[in-house]
Coordinates of C-alpha atoms and ligand atoms in Angstrom, one line a residue:
M1 CA 144.2 98.9 113.3
T2 CA 144.8 97.1 116.6
A3 CA 142.6 95.1 118.9
A4 CA 142.8 97.9 121.5
E5 CA 141.2 100.5 119.2
P6 CA 138.5 98.8 117.3
K7 CA 137.0 100.8 114.5
P8 CA 133.3 101.3 115.0
E9 CA 131.3 99.6 112.3
S10 CA 129.1 101.8 110.3
V11 CA 125.7 102.1 111.8
S12 CA 122.6 102.9 109.8
P13 CA 119.1 103.6 111.2
N14 CA 117.7 100.4 109.9
P15 CA 119.6 97.6 111.7
A16 CA 117.8 98.9 114.8
K17 CA 114.6 97.5 113.2
S18 CA 114.5 93.8 113.8
M19 CA 113.4 91.8 110.8
D20 CA 112.1 89.1 113.1
A21 CA 109.9 91.6 114.8
I22 CA 108.6 93.0 111.4
M23 CA 107.9 89.5 110.1
A24 CA 106.1 88.7 113.4
L25 CA 103.9 91.8 113.0
C26 CA 103.2 90.9 109.4
K27 CA 101.9 87.5 110.4
R28 CA 100.1 88.7 113.6
R29 CA 98.2 91.4 111.8
G30 CA 97.5 89.6 108.6
F31 CA 99.9 91.3 106.2
I32 CA 101.9 88.4 104.9
Y33 CA 101.7 84.6 105.5
Q34 CA 103.9 81.8 104.4
A35 CA 102.3 80.1 101.4
S36 CA 101.0 76.6 102.2
E37 CA 101.9 77.1 105.8
I38 CA 99.7 74.2 107.1
Y39 CA 101.8 71.9 105.0
G40 CA 105.0 73.2 106.3
G41 CA 105.3 76.1 103.7
I42 CA 107.0 76.1 100.3
N43 CA 110.3 77.9 100.0
G44 CA 110.2 81.2 98.1
F45 CA 106.4 81.7 98.1
W46 CA 104.4 84.1 100.2
D47 CA 100.7 84.9 100.5
Y48 CA 99.2 88.2 101.4
G49 CA 96.6 88.3 104.2
P50 CA 93.7 90.9 104.3
L51 CA 95.8 93.9 105.2
G52 CA 98.8 92.9 103.0
A53 CA 96.5 92.3 99.9
Q54 CA 95.0 95.8 100.3
L55 CA 98.4 97.4 100.9
K56 CA 99.7 95.8 97.7
K57 CA 96.6 96.8 95.8
N58 CA 97.1 100.4 97.0
L59 CA 100.7 100.3 95.8
R60 CA 99.7 98.9 92.4
D61 CA 96.9 101.5 92.1
A62 CA 99.3 104.3 93.0
W63 CA 101.6 103.0 90.3
W64 CA 98.8 102.7 87.8
Q65 CA 97.5 106.2 88.6
D66 CA 100.8 108.0 88.5
M67 CA 102.4 106.0 85.6
I68 CA 99.5 105.3 83.3
M69 CA 96.4 107.3 84.0
N70 CA 97.9 110.6 85.0
P71 CA 101.6 110.0 84.2
C72 CA 104.1 111.9 86.2
W73 CA 101.3 113.9 87.9
G74 CA 100.6 115.8 84.6
R75 CA 104.2 117.1 84.3
S76 CA 105.7 117.4 80.8
G77 CA 108.7 115.5 79.6
P78 CA 111.8 116.7 77.8
G79 CA 111.2 119.5 75.4
G80 CA 107.8 120.1 77.0
Q81 CA 106.4 117.0 75.4
R82 CA 103.3 115.4 76.9
V83 CA 103.9 112.1 78.7
R84 CA 101.3 109.6 77.4
C85 CA 101.0 106.0 78.6
V86 CA 98.5 103.2 78.0
P87 CA 98.1 99.8 79.8
V88 CA 98.1 96.3 78.6
E89 CA 97.6 93.0 80.4
T90 CA 99.4 90.1 78.9
C91 CA 99.6 86.4 79.5
I92 CA 102.0 84.7 81.9
I93 CA 102.6 82.0 79.3
Q94 CA 103.7 83.2 75.9
H95 CA 105.0 81.4 72.8
P96 CA 108.3 79.8 73.8
K97 CA 110.0 81.8 70.9
V98 CA 109.3 85.0 72.9
W99 CA 111.9 83.8 75.5
E100 CA 114.4 82.7 72.8
A101 CA 114.2 86.2 71.2
S102 CA 114.5 88.0 74.6
G103 CA 117.5 85.9 75.5
H104 CA 115.9 84.2 78.5
V105 CA 116.1 80.7 77.2
G106 CA 119.8 80.9 76.4
G107 CA 121.0 83.4 79.0
F108 CA 118.8 83.6 82.0
N109 CA 121.0 81.4 84.1
D110 CA 122.4 81.3 87.6
P111 CA 125.5 79.2 88.4
M112 CA 124.7 76.8 91.2
V113 CA 126.9 74.8 93.5
D114 CA 125.9 72.0 95.9
D115 CA 127.6 71.0 99.1
K116 CA 127.6 67.2 98.9
E117 CA 127.9 66.7 102.6
T118 CA 125.2 69.1 103.9
K119 CA 123.0 69.0 100.7
Q120 CA 122.8 72.7 100.8
R121 CA 122.8 74.7 97.6
F122 CA 123.9 78.2 96.8
R123 CA 124.7 80.6 93.9
A124 CA 128.3 80.2 92.8
D125 CA 128.6 83.9 92.0
H126 CA 127.8 84.6 95.7
L127 CA 130.7 82.7 97.0
V128 CA 133.3 84.8 98.8
G129 CA 136.6 83.5 100.0
L130 CA 138.7 84.8 102.9
F131 CA 142.3 84.9 101.9
V132 CA 144.9 85.5 104.7
V133 CA 148.5 86.4 104.0
P134 CA 151.1 86.5 106.8
A135 CA 153.1 89.7 107.5
E136 CA 156.3 88.5 105.9
N137 CA 154.5 87.8 102.7
Q138 CA 155.4 89.9 99.7
Y139 CA 151.9 91.1 99.6
I140 CA 152.0 92.8 103.0
D141 CA 152.5 96.3 101.6
K142 CA 149.2 98.1 101.2
A143 CA 150.3 99.1 97.8
K144 CA 150.6 95.5 96.9
R145 CA 147.2 94.5 98.1
P146 CA 146.0 94.1 94.5
G147 CA 148.6 91.4 94.4
I148 CA 146.7 89.3 96.9
R149 CA 143.6 89.8 94.9
K150 CA 145.3 88.9 91.7
A151 CA 146.7 85.7 93.3
A152 CA 143.3 84.8 94.7
L153 CA 141.5 85.5 91.5
S154 CA 144.0 83.4 89.5
G155 CA 143.5 80.5 91.8
Q156 CA 147.1 80.5 93.1
L157 CA 145.8 81.1 96.7
A158 CA 143.2 78.9 98.3
P159 CA 140.9 80.7 100.7
V160 CA 141.1 79.8 104.4
R161 CA 137.3 80.2 104.7
S162 CA 134.4 80.8 102.4
F163 CA 131.1 82.6 102.9
I164 CA 128.0 83.3 100.9
A165 CA 127.3 86.9 100.3
S166 CA 125.4 88.5 97.5
N167 CA 126.2 92.1 98.3
E168 CA 128.4 94.3 100.4
S169 CA 126.2 94.2 103.5
E170 CA 126.2 90.4 103.5
A171 CA 130.0 90.6 103.3
H172 CA 129.9 92.7 106.4
L173 CA 127.9 90.0 108.1
A174 CA 130.4 87.4 106.9
L175 CA 133.2 89.5 108.6
Q176 CA 131.3 89.5 111.8
E177 CA 130.9 85.8 111.5
L178 CA 134.6 85.5 110.9
K179 CA 135.4 87.2 114.2
K180 CA 133.4 84.5 116.0
R181 CA 134.9 81.5 114.3
D182 CA 138.1 79.6 114.8
L183 CA 140.2 80.1 111.8
G184 CA 142.7 77.3 112.1
G185 CA 144.9 79.0 114.7
L186 CA 144.4 82.6 113.5
D187 CA 143.2 84.9 116.3
V188 CA 141.2 87.5 114.6
R189 CA 140.7 90.4 117.0
A190 CA 139.9 93.3 114.7
A191 CA 138.8 93.7 111.2
H192 CA 139.1 96.9 109.3
V193 CA 136.5 97.0 106.7
Q194 CA 137.2 98.8 103.5
I195 CA 135.4 98.6 100.2
D196 CA 138.1 97.7 97.8
G197 CA 137.0 97.8 94.2
S198 CA 134.4 95.8 92.4
E199 CA 135.9 92.3 92.6
S200 CA 137.1 92.3 96.2
W201 CA 134.8 93.9 98.7
H202 CA 136.8 94.0 101.9
A203 CA 140.4 94.3 102.9
F204 CA 141.4 94.1 106.6
D205 CA 144.4 93.9 108.9
M206 CA 144.3 91.4 111.7
D207 CA 146.4 90.8 114.8
S208 CA 147.2 87.2 115.3
A209 CA 149.3 85.1 117.5
R210 CA 151.7 84.9 114.7
G211 CA 152.0 88.6 114.0
Q212 CA 150.1 90.8 111.8
M213 CA 148.1 89.2 109.0
H214 CA 146.5 90.8 106.0
G215 CA 143.3 89.4 104.6
L216 CA 140.9 90.0 101.8
L217 CA 137.4 88.9 101.2
V218 CA 137.3 88.2 97.5
Q219 CA 134.3 87.2 95.4
I220 CA 135.5 83.9 93.8
P221 CA 134.9 84.1 90.0
M222 CA 133.2 81.3 88.2
R223 CA 136.2 80.4 86.1
I224 CA 138.3 79.9 89.2
L225 CA 135.6 78.0 91.0
E226 CA 135.4 75.6 88.1
Q227 CA 139.0 74.7 88.5
T228 CA 139.4 74.9 92.2
H229 CA 136.1 73.8 93.8
T230 CA 137.9 70.8 95.4
T231 CA 140.2 73.0 97.4
I232 CA 137.7 75.7 98.4
P233 CA 136.3 75.2 101.9
S234 CA 132.6 74.7 102.1
P235 CA 130.8 77.7 103.5
F236 CA 128.7 75.3 105.6
T237 CA 131.3 73.0 107.2
G238 CA 134.6 74.8 106.5
K239 CA 136.0 71.6 105.0
A240 CA 137.4 71.4 101.5
G241 CA 136.4 68.7 99.0
S242 CA 132.6 68.7 99.4
L243 CA 131.6 71.3 96.8
T244 CA 130.4 70.3 93.3
P245 CA 131.6 72.2 90.3
P246 CA 129.2 75.0 89.4
R247 CA 126.3 74.1 87.0
Q248 CA 124.2 76.5 85.0
F249 CA 120.6 76.6 86.2
N250 CA 117.9 78.3 84.1
L251 CA 115.7 80.4 86.3
M252 CA 112.5 80.0 84.2
F253 CA 109.8 77.6 85.5
K254 CA 108.8 75.1 82.8
T255 CA 105.4 73.7 82.1
Y256 CA 103.6 71.9 79.4
V257 CA 100.8 73.3 77.2
G258 CA 98.3 70.6 76.1
A259 CA 97.6 67.1 77.2
T260 CA 100.5 65.2 75.6
A261 CA 103.2 66.8 77.7
T262 CA 106.0 66.1 75.2
E263 CA 109.2 68.1 74.7
S264 CA 107.5 70.1 71.9
D265 CA 104.8 71.2 74.4
I266 CA 107.2 72.9 76.8
A267 CA 106.3 76.5 77.7
Y268 CA 107.7 78.8 80.3
M269 CA 106.1 81.0 83.1
R270 CA 107.2 84.5 82.3
P271 CA 110.2 85.7 84.3
E272 CA 109.3 89.4 83.6
T273 CA 106.2 91.3 82.4
A274 CA 108.2 93.5 80.0
Q275 CA 108.3 91.0 77.1
G276 CA 104.5 91.0 76.9
V277 CA 104.7 94.6 76.0
F278 CA 107.3 94.3 73.3
V279 CA 105.4 91.5 71.5
Q280 CA 102.2 93.6 71.5
F281 CA 103.9 96.9 70.5
K282 CA 102.7 96.7 66.9
N283 CA 99.1 95.9 67.9
V284 CA 99.0 98.8 70.3
V285 CA 100.4 101.2 67.7
D286 CA 98.0 99.9 65.0
T287 CA 94.9 99.9 67.1
T288 CA 95.1 103.0 69.3
R289 CA 96.0 106.6 68.5
V290 CA 99.3 106.6 70.5
K291 CA 102.2 108.5 68.9
I292 CA 105.8 108.3 69.9
P293 CA 106.8 109.3 72.6
F294 CA 104.5 107.0 74.6
G295 CA 104.7 104.3 77.2
I296 CA 103.0 100.9 77.6
G297 CA 102.6 99.6 81.2
N298 CA 102.1 96.1 82.3
T299 CA 101.6 94.7 85.8
G300 CA 101.4 91.1 87.0
R301 CA 103.0 88.0 88.4
S302 CA 106.4 86.9 87.3
F303 CA 108.2 83.7 88.2
R304 CA 111.9 82.9 88.8
N305 CA 113.1 79.7 90.1
E306 CA 115.6 81.5 92.3
V307 CA 118.5 79.3 93.6
T308 CA 118.3 80.8 97.1
P309 CA 115.1 82.6 97.8
R310 CA 115.5 84.6 101.0
N311 CA 115.0 87.7 103.0
F312 CA 111.2 87.3 103.4
T313 CA 109.5 88.5 100.2
F314 CA 112.5 90.3 98.9
R315 CA 113.7 87.3 96.8
S316 CA 110.7 85.1 96.0
R317 CA 110.0 82.6 93.3
E318 CA 106.6 84.2 92.5
F319 CA 106.4 88.0 92.6
E320 CA 104.6 90.9 91.1
Q321 CA 106.1 93.5 88.8
A322 CA 104.9 96.8 87.5
E323 CA 106.9 97.7 84.3
L324 CA 106.6 100.5 81.9
E325 CA 108.2 100.4 78.5
F326 CA 108.5 104.0 77.2
F327 CA 109.2 104.3 73.5
C328 CA 110.8 107.3 72.0
H329 CA 113.0 108.5 69.1
P330 CA 116.6 107.4 69.5
S331 CA 117.8 111.0 69.5
E332 CA 115.7 111.8 72.6
S333 CA 116.3 108.6 74.5
V334 CA 119.0 109.8 76.8
E335 CA 116.8 112.7 78.0
W336 CA 113.8 110.5 78.5
Y337 CA 116.0 108.1 80.4
Q338 CA 117.1 110.9 82.8
F339 CA 113.5 112.0 83.1
W340 CA 112.2 108.6 84.1
R341 CA 115.1 107.9 86.4
D342 CA 114.4 111.2 88.3
F343 CA 110.6 110.8 88.4
R344 CA 110.8 107.2 89.7
M345 CA 113.0 108.3 92.6
E346 CA 110.6 111.1 93.4
W347 CA 107.6 108.7 93.2
W348 CA 109.0 106.3 95.8
K349 CA 109.7 109.3 98.0
S350 CA 106.1 110.6 97.6
I351 CA 104.6 107.3 99.0
G352 CA 106.7 107.3 102.2
L353 CA 110.2 106.3 101.4
A354 CA 111.8 109.7 101.8
G355 CA 115.1 109.9 103.7
D356 CA 118.5 108.3 104.0
N357 CA 117.2 104.8 103.4
L358 CA 116.5 105.4 99.7
I359 CA 119.1 106.0 97.1
L360 CA 119.4 106.2 93.3
R361 CA 122.4 104.2 92.2
E362 CA 123.7 104.8 88.6
H363 CA 125.4 101.7 87.2
E364 CA 129.0 102.0 86.3
K365 CA 129.8 101.8 82.5
D366 CA 131.2 98.3 82.9
E367 CA 128.0 97.1 84.6
L368 CA 125.9 98.1 81.5
S369 CA 124.6 95.7 78.9
H370 CA 126.1 96.2 75.5
Y371 CA 123.0 98.0 74.2
S372 CA 122.3 100.2 77.2
Q373 CA 123.3 103.8 77.5
G374 CA 122.4 103.9 81.2
T375 CA 120.8 102.0 84.0
S376 CA 120.0 103.2 87.5
D377 CA 118.5 101.3 90.4
V378 CA 116.3 102.8 93.1
E379 CA 117.5 101.0 96.2
Y380 CA 116.2 100.8 99.7
R381 CA 118.2 100.0 102.9
F382 CA 116.3 97.1 104.2
P383 CA 117.1 95.9 107.8
F384 CA 118.6 92.7 106.2
T385 CA 120.8 94.6 103.7
A386 CA 121.9 97.4 106.0
P387 CA 124.3 99.1 105.8
G388 CA 124.0 98.2 102.2
F389 CA 120.9 98.6 100.0
G390 CA 118.6 96.3 98.0
E391 CA 117.0 97.0 94.6
L392 CA 113.4 98.1 94.4
E393 CA 113.3 99.1 90.8
G394 CA 115.7 99.3 87.8
I395 CA 115.4 102.1 85.3
A396 CA 117.1 101.0 82.1
H397 CA 117.8 102.5 78.8
R398 CA 117.3 99.4 76.6
G399 CA 118.0 101.0 73.3
C400 CA 116.2 99.2 70.4
F401 CA 117.4 95.8 71.6
D402 CA 114.1 94.1 72.4
L403 CA 112.1 95.3 69.4
T404 CA 115.0 94.4 67.1
Q405 CA 115.2 90.9 68.6
H406 CA 111.5 90.3 68.1
Q407 CA 111.6 91.7 64.6
T408 CA 114.4 89.3 63.8
H409 CA 112.8 86.2 65.4
S410 CA 109.2 86.8 64.4
K411 CA 110.0 88.3 60.9
Q412 CA 107.4 91.0 61.7
K413 CA 108.3 94.6 61.1
M414 CA 108.5 96.4 64.4
E415 CA 109.7 99.8 63.0
Y416 CA 107.6 102.8 63.6
F417 CA 106.5 105.3 61.0
D418 CA 106.8 108.8 62.5
A419 CA 104.8 111.3 60.3
S420 CA 106.1 114.2 62.3
R421 CA 109.8 113.7 61.2
G422 CA 111.8 113.5 58.1
E423 CA 112.7 115.9 55.3
L424 CA 110.2 118.5 54.3
A425 CA 108.1 117.8 51.2
P426 CA 107.4 120.7 48.7
N427 CA 104.2 121.4 50.6
G428 CA 106.2 122.2 53.7
Q429 CA 105.1 119.1 55.5
P430 CA 107.6 116.4 56.8
K431 CA 107.8 113.3 54.6
G432 CA 107.9 111.1 57.6
E433 CA 110.6 108.7 59.0
W434 CA 110.8 105.0 59.7
Y435 CA 112.9 104.1 62.7
M436 CA 113.2 101.5 65.5
P437 CA 112.1 103.2 68.7
H438 CA 114.4 103.2 71.7
C439 CA 112.9 102.1 75.0
I440 CA 113.3 103.3 78.5
E441 CA 112.2 100.8 81.1
P442 CA 111.3 101.6 84.7
A443 CA 110.8 98.1 86.1
A444 CA 109.5 98.0 89.7
G445 CA 108.8 95.1 92.0
L446 CA 105.6 95.4 94.0
D447 CA 106.5 92.9 96.6
R448 CA 109.8 94.5 97.3
G449 CA 108.0 97.9 97.3
A450 CA 105.4 96.7 99.8
L451 CA 108.1 95.2 102.0
A452 CA 110.1 98.5 101.9
L453 CA 107.0 100.4 102.9
I454 CA 106.4 98.1 105.8
C455 CA 110.0 98.3 107.0
E456 CA 110.1 102.1 106.7
A457 CA 106.8 102.4 108.5
Y458 CA 107.7 100.0 111.3
T459 CA 108.3 102.1 114.4
K460 CA 109.1 101.1 118.0
D461 CA 108.1 103.3 120.9
E462 CA 107.9 101.5 124.3
S463 CA 106.2 104.6 125.8
R464 CA 103.0 104.0 123.8
A465 CA 100.1 101.7 124.3
S466 CA 101.1 100.3 120.9
P467 CA 104.9 99.8 121.3
E468 CA 105.1 98.7 117.7
F469 CA 103.2 100.6 115.1
L470 CA 103.2 101.3 111.3
K471 CA 103.5 104.8 110.1
L472 CA 102.2 104.0 106.6
H473 CA 101.5 106.9 104.2
P474 CA 97.7 107.5 104.3
R475 CA 97.5 106.9 100.5
L476 CA 99.0 103.4 101.0
A477 CA 97.5 102.4 104.4
P478 CA 95.1 99.4 104.0
I479 CA 92.8 100.7 106.7
K480 CA 92.1 104.4 106.0
A481 CA 90.2 105.2 109.2
A482 CA 88.4 103.7 112.2
V483 CA 85.2 104.7 113.9
F484 CA 84.7 104.0 117.6
P485 CA 81.6 104.5 119.8
L486 CA 83.1 105.4 123.2
V487 CA 80.5 103.2 124.9
N488 CA 77.9 100.9 123.4
K489 CA 74.9 102.9 124.6
D490 CA 73.3 106.3 124.8
G491 CA 72.9 106.7 121.0
M492 CA 76.7 106.5 120.3
P493 CA 76.6 103.1 118.4
E494 CA 73.9 104.5 116.0
I495 CA 75.9 107.6 115.2
A496 CA 79.1 105.6 114.8
E497 CA 77.4 103.1 112.5
K498 CA 76.1 105.9 110.3
L499 CA 79.5 107.6 110.0
H500 CA 81.1 104.2 109.3
A501 CA 78.6 103.5 106.5
E502 CA 79.1 107.0 105.0
L503 CA 82.9 106.7 105.0
T504 CA 82.8 103.2 103.6
A505 CA 80.5 104.2 100.7
K506 CA 83.0 107.1 99.9
F507 CA 86.4 105.4 100.4
W508 CA 86.0 101.6 99.8
R509 CA 88.1 102.0 96.6
Q510 CA 91.1 103.1 98.6
G511 CA 90.8 100.8 101.6
S512 CA 88.6 99.8 104.5
I513 CA 87.0 101.8 107.2
E514 CA 86.9 99.8 110.4
M515 CA 84.4 99.9 113.2
D516 CA 85.5 98.7 116.6
E517 CA 83.5 98.8 119.8
K518 CA 85.4 96.2 121.9
Q519 CA 87.7 97.0 124.9
S520 CA 89.1 100.3 126.2
I521 CA 89.6 103.1 123.8
G522 CA 93.4 102.9 124.4
K523 CA 93.4 99.3 123.3
R524 CA 91.4 100.2 120.2
Y525 CA 93.8 102.9 119.2
A526 CA 96.7 100.5 119.8
R527 CA 95.2 97.9 117.5
M528 CA 94.7 100.5 114.7
D529 CA 98.3 101.9 115.2
E530 CA 99.7 98.4 114.7
A531 CA 97.7 98.0 111.5
G532 CA 98.9 101.3 110.2
C533 CA 95.5 103.1 110.3
P534 CA 96.3 106.8 110.2
F535 CA 93.1 108.3 111.6
C536 CA 90.6 107.2 114.3
F537 CA 87.3 109.0 115.0
T538 CA 85.6 108.5 118.4
V539 CA 81.9 109.2 119.0
D540 CA 81.3 110.1 122.6
G541 CA 78.7 111.7 124.8
D542 CA 79.4 115.2 123.4
T543 CA 78.8 114.0 119.8
V544 CA 75.2 113.3 120.8
K545 CA 74.9 116.9 122.0
D546 CA 77.0 119.0 119.6
Q547 CA 77.6 116.7 116.6
T548 CA 81.4 116.7 116.9
V549 CA 83.8 113.7 117.2
T550 CA 87.4 113.2 118.4
L551 CA 89.9 112.8 115.7
R552 CA 93.1 111.1 116.9
D553 CA 96.3 111.1 114.8
R554 CA 98.3 107.8 114.7
D555 CA 101.7 109.3 114.5
T556 CA 101.5 112.0 117.1
G557 CA 98.7 110.7 119.3
A558 CA 97.2 114.2 119.2
Q559 CA 93.5 114.6 119.5
Q560 CA 91.1 117.3 118.3
R561 CA 87.4 117.9 118.0
M562 CA 86.0 117.9 114.5
A563 CA 82.4 118.4 113.2
L564 CA 80.8 115.1 112.2
D565 CA 79.9 116.5 108.8
K566 CA 83.6 117.5 108.1
V567 CA 85.0 114.0 108.6
A568 CA 84.6 112.9 105.0
S569 CA 86.1 116.0 103.5
F570 CA 89.0 115.8 106.0
L571 CA 89.7 112.2 104.9
S572 CA 89.4 113.1 101.2
E573 CA 92.0 115.7 101.5
K574 CA 94.4 113.5 103.6
L575 CA 94.0 110.5 101.2
G576 CA 94.3 112.5 98.1
A577 CA 91.0 111.0 97.0
Ligands
ATP601 P1 118.0 91.1 91.4 O1 119.3 91.6 90.9 O2 117.7 91.5 92.8 O3 117.8 89.6 91.2 P2 116.9 92.0 88.9 O4 117.9 93.1 88.6 O5 117.1 90.6 88.3 O6 116.9 91.8 90.6 P3 114.8 93.0 87.4 O7 114.9 91.9 86.4 O8 115.4 94.3 87.0 O9 115.5 92.5 88.7 O10 113.3 93.1 87.8 C1 112.7 94.3 88.2 C2 112.2 94.3 89.6 O11 111.5 93.1 89.9 C3 113.3 94.3 90.6 O12 113.8 95.6 90.9 C4 112.6 93.8 91.8 O13 111.9 94.8 92.5 C5 111.6 92.8 91.3 N1 112.2 91.4 91.4 C6 113.1 90.8 90.6 N2 113.3 89.5 91.1 C7 112.6 89.4 92.2 C8 112.4 88.3 93.1 N3 113.0 87.1 92.9 N4 111.6 88.5 94.1 C9 110.9 89.7 94.3 N5 111.0 90.7 93.5 C10 111.8 90.6 92.4

């Protein structure tokens, strides 16, 4: 690669969408506000305004309906078995031993590094170093590229620059940054980006004043950082010597239960909703008629004291999860895992994320926890992760890890007696079998989900009266329809109000029906487009005569006449209500 023939960087549809513009729309139209904004905000916390609160409720309701009440749209599971799920709602604060058993007290840590000069903090496992090797170096040969990596990873080479990147797309940005900066005499004119194995993300050739250079962006492992933090240049100033050694930082928020606030009163805000299900597993089995296979769903707020909250609501310190723990016999667990993995991908598509921006990524064997036989992530290409992707939901085969841990720590039997299995008794009936169920966990984030829906829906079209609008799926849209009297006289407001009242009475569970009589009809359409309202009904002079209204479609702008008494059934069909 030479400077004369730069390789075009990969382009995805999403970078065209500006995150600043999306965030501005979210604020302007009351989807998402900064928490405590009048006091300057608080990092990592976001509030939902009227439209955002309803959008998130619609997402939660869609999950509840399609996962718990009518799981998988009535489809059967492996072997034609019925998919049965029940809900629970468990506390944010649990007995501290829950988090010891789950491994969160001992292991839910992020390594953290501070820059003493700028007082900035970042996750040590996100530190990427740029290692540059001159042409005459023994590592010049492409085949020997792993050698550079090895030297970098063993601490023998000090990086010439460091960056913070938590994924491949951020490493791309780091490279772009690199092209703009002075690298101590190196003139970097072109960078050839290549994904290069799991430890080093990017290899590139560079032309420099001193001849061709080879470089690698390598994620700096913790063990190396511990020994070499004094020689690694700060990602903020480029100078070496100001980084602290990495320190382990537990992500759980601590609080005290009771008035004395001593060490023995420490409790934690849950970092996930899943453990509430495992600790109530026995109660659900004993008090309801569920039989394996079955799932228990739990939704609610979770809290993680993220070291570097960022990317709008994507990485927050307080967020909402919707998790299902699906229990099955160990011999059927792999099939159930595949079933849920496929269904979850289909579900996200069904609510408006179809297309190239959504992928299902199966984890590599070496990424899996020791107890897991498979994990997949549903990932979305957000404008800030593009060309890479960010996780929306993880679907994990958790084996019998959690129930076994709680059985050990609580000394309560968590095994399940399955009367339909086991050897046959002389009467021809099975004798039954005790076993520890295996669990498949589809764990979704509702804030990331809502953000993905907004990013996907955000559309720019300068030719429209609403140059920015949201193509939200009708099922998810917070405003389902709007009713406009064309002018505020001649009987039109009365008909509009009647229609508005009828539609509100029918559809309030799904979202609001707006009434707007201010300004020109074009401006009213534009306001609704920007809020993502899919359908507008205009009452005009003809309505008074022939009882028809104009239906206008948000996405196409197409208009058609429709009988007034058909409006409710049309909406019912479109909203799946
Ligand atoms: P990440 O690797 O991005 O930190 P994770 O793998 O730790 O996420 P899980 O523990 O699997 O996440 O949680 C399930 C879901 O909860 C995630 O897919 C995501 O949608 C959501 N989630 C997790 N952490 C956050 C956060 N800090 N802010 C918003 N949503 C989150």
